[in-house]
Coordinates of C-alpha atoms in Angstrom, one line a residue:
M1 CA 41.7 -2.0 -19.5
C2 CA 43.7 -5.2 -19.4
F3 CA 40.6 -7.0 -18.4
L4 CA 38.8 -5.8 -21.6
L5 CA 41.8 -6.7 -23.8
N6 CA 41.9 -10.2 -22.3
L7 CA 38.1 -10.5 -22.8
F8 CA 38.3 -9.7 -26.5
R9 CA 41.2 -12.1 -27.0
S10 CA 38.9 -14.9 -26.1
K11 CA 37.6 -16.4 -29.3
T12 CA 34.3 -17.5 -27.8
V13 CA 33.5 -14.0 -26.4
L14 CA 34.4 -12.4 -29.7
Q15 CA 32.5 -15.0 -31.7
Q16 CA 29.4 -14.3 -29.5
L17 CA 29.7 -10.6 -30.0
L18 CA 30.0 -11.1 -33.8
V19 CA 27.1 -13.5 -33.9
G20 CA 24.9 -11.0 -31.8
L21 CA 25.8 -8.2 -34.2
L22 CA 25.1 -10.3 -37.2
E23 CA 21.6 -11.2 -35.8
L24 CA 20.8 -7.5 -35.2
L25 CA 21.8 -6.7 -38.7
I26 CA 19.7 -9.5 -40.1
L27 CA 16.7 -8.4 -38.1
D28 CA 17.1 -4.8 -39.1
A29 CA 17.3 -5.8 -42.8
A30 CA 14.2 -8.0 -42.5
G31 CA 12.3 -5.1 -41.0
R32 CA 13.0 -2.9 -44.0
V33 CA 11.6 -5.4 -46.6
I34 CA 8.6 -3.8 -48.4
D35 CA 6.4 -5.8 -50.7
P36 CA 5.5 -3.9 -53.9
A37 CA 2.9 -6.6 -54.8
L38 CA 0.6 -5.1 -52.0
E39 CA 0.1 -1.8 -54.0
G40 CA -3.6 -1.1 -54.4
Q41 CA -4.8 -4.0 -52.3
R42 CA -7.8 -3.4 -50.0
I43 CA -6.9 -4.4 -46.5
E44 CA -8.3 -4.5 -42.9
L45 CA -5.8 -4.4 -40.1
A46 CA -5.9 -3.9 -36.3
G47 CA -3.3 -2.0 -34.3
F48 CA -2.8 1.2 -32.2
M49 CA -3.0 4.8 -33.2
V50 CA 0.0 7.1 -32.9
P51 CA -1.3 10.6 -34.0
I52 CA 0.7 12.6 -36.5
E53 CA -1.8 15.4 -37.6
V54 CA -4.3 16.4 -35.0
K55 CA -6.7 19.4 -34.7
G56 CA -8.7 19.4 -31.5
Q57 CA -10.1 15.9 -31.1
S58 CA -9.8 15.1 -34.9
V59 CA -7.0 13.1 -36.4
S60 CA -6.3 13.3 -40.1
Q61 CA -3.1 11.2 -40.1
F62 CA -1.7 8.7 -37.7
L63 CA 0.7 5.8 -37.6
L64 CA -0.8 2.3 -37.0
V65 CA 1.6 0.3 -35.0
P66 CA 1.3 -3.3 -33.7
E67 CA 1.8 -2.6 -30.0
A68 CA 0.3 0.0 -27.7
G69 CA 2.7 2.9 -27.0
Q70 CA 5.3 2.1 -29.7
C71 CA 7.0 5.2 -31.1
I72 CA 6.5 7.1 -27.9
H73 CA 9.1 6.0 -25.3
V74 CA 10.5 2.9 -27.0
P75 CA 12.2 2.3 -30.3
P76 CA 9.7 2.3 -33.1
P77 CA 8.5 -0.8 -34.8
P78 CA 10.2 -1.9 -38.1
L79 CA 9.4 0.0 -41.3
N80 CA 7.3 -2.8 -42.6
Q81 CA 5.2 -3.0 -39.5
T82 CA 4.3 0.7 -39.4
L83 CA 1.5 2.0 -41.6
L84 CA 0.6 5.6 -42.2
V85 CA -3.2 6.0 -42.1
D86 CA -4.2 9.0 -44.2
A87 CA -7.7 10.0 -43.0
T88 CA -7.4 13.6 -44.4
N89 CA -10.7 13.2 -46.4
A90 CA -12.6 12.0 -43.3
P91 CA -10.7 12.7 -40.1
T92 CA -11.4 10.3 -37.2
E93 CA -11.7 10.9 -33.5
L94 CA -8.6 10.9 -31.3
R95 CA -8.4 7.7 -29.3
D96 CA -6.5 6.7 -26.2
L97 CA -3.0 5.5 -26.9
Y98 CA -3.8 2.0 -25.6
E99 CA -7.2 1.7 -27.3
P100 CA -6.9 -0.6 -30.4
V101 CA -8.5 0.4 -33.7
I102 CA -9.3 -1.4 -36.9
V103 CA -8.5 0.4 -40.2
S104 CA -9.6 -0.6 -43.7
G105 CA -8.7 1.0 -47.0
R106 CA -6.5 0.9 -50.0
L107 CA -2.8 0.2 -49.5
S108 CA -0.1 2.2 -51.2
V109 CA 3.5 1.2 -51.0
I110 CA 5.3 4.4 -50.0
T111 CA 8.1 4.8 -47.5
Q112 CA 7.8 8.0 -45.4
R113 CA 9.9 9.3 -42.6
F114 CA 8.5 11.1 -39.5
E115 CA 10.2 12.4 -36.4
I116 CA 9.1 9.4 -34.4
A117 CA 9.2 6.6 -37.0
E118 CA 9.3 5.5 -40.6
S119 CA 6.3 3.9 -42.4
G120 CA 6.6 1.5 -45.3
Y121 CA 3.0 1.7 -46.4
T122 CA 0.2 4.3 -46.5
L123 CA -3.5 3.5 -46.2
V124 CA -5.9 5.8 -48.1
D125 CA -9.7 5.8 -48.6
V126 CA -9.9 4.7 -45.0
T127 CA -12.5 3.8 -42.4
V128 CA -11.4 3.7 -38.7
T129 CA -13.3 1.9 -36.0
T130 CA -12.6 1.2 -32.4
L131 CA -11.9 -2.4 -31.5
D132 CA -14.0 -2.7 -28.4
L133 CA -12.3 -5.1 -26.0
G134 CA -14.0 -3.7 -22.9
E135 CA -12.2 -1.4 -20.4
E136 CA -10.6 -4.3 -18.5
M137 CA -9.0 -5.7 -21.7
I138 CA -7.3 -2.5 -22.9
P139 CA -3.6 -3.2 -22.6
I140 CA -1.5 -1.0 -20.3
A141 CA 2.2 -1.2 -20.6
P142 CA 3.9 -2.0 -17.3
G143 CA 4.9 1.2 -15.5
A144 CA 2.9 3.4 -17.9
D145 CA 1.4 6.6 -16.6
G146 CA -2.3 6.9 -16.9
D147 CA -5.5 7.3 -15.0
R148 CA -6.5 3.6 -15.1

């Protein structure tokens, strides 16, 4: 216990801790910035599918995240990097977690909360296609389970 008290008495250690905390707070705040000017814009974006609503092999809603496997075993990406893709009108096929997709549609600025993550935007009137990189190019996270 005395060791910890002496450690915190040191200005440099305390300053480093405070600077580190401040950096985390700034990064968190930056990840929550949503741009209302994007409302109604038609966009095309690549990322990875994290299914939300699934029936058999059809997905009607999923989160598009920038890296494979996010929201599953790691902290989710920031709110402004997570997109809810609403394919309710034209469900798409379920893809492998590590298989990249390209989505296009009309963007809506709506923040939504799910058990696994929050999304800052919703994409409607969507088309979803697989980004074919070839089997050897599909990214696999180190230590990930799988049959590849």
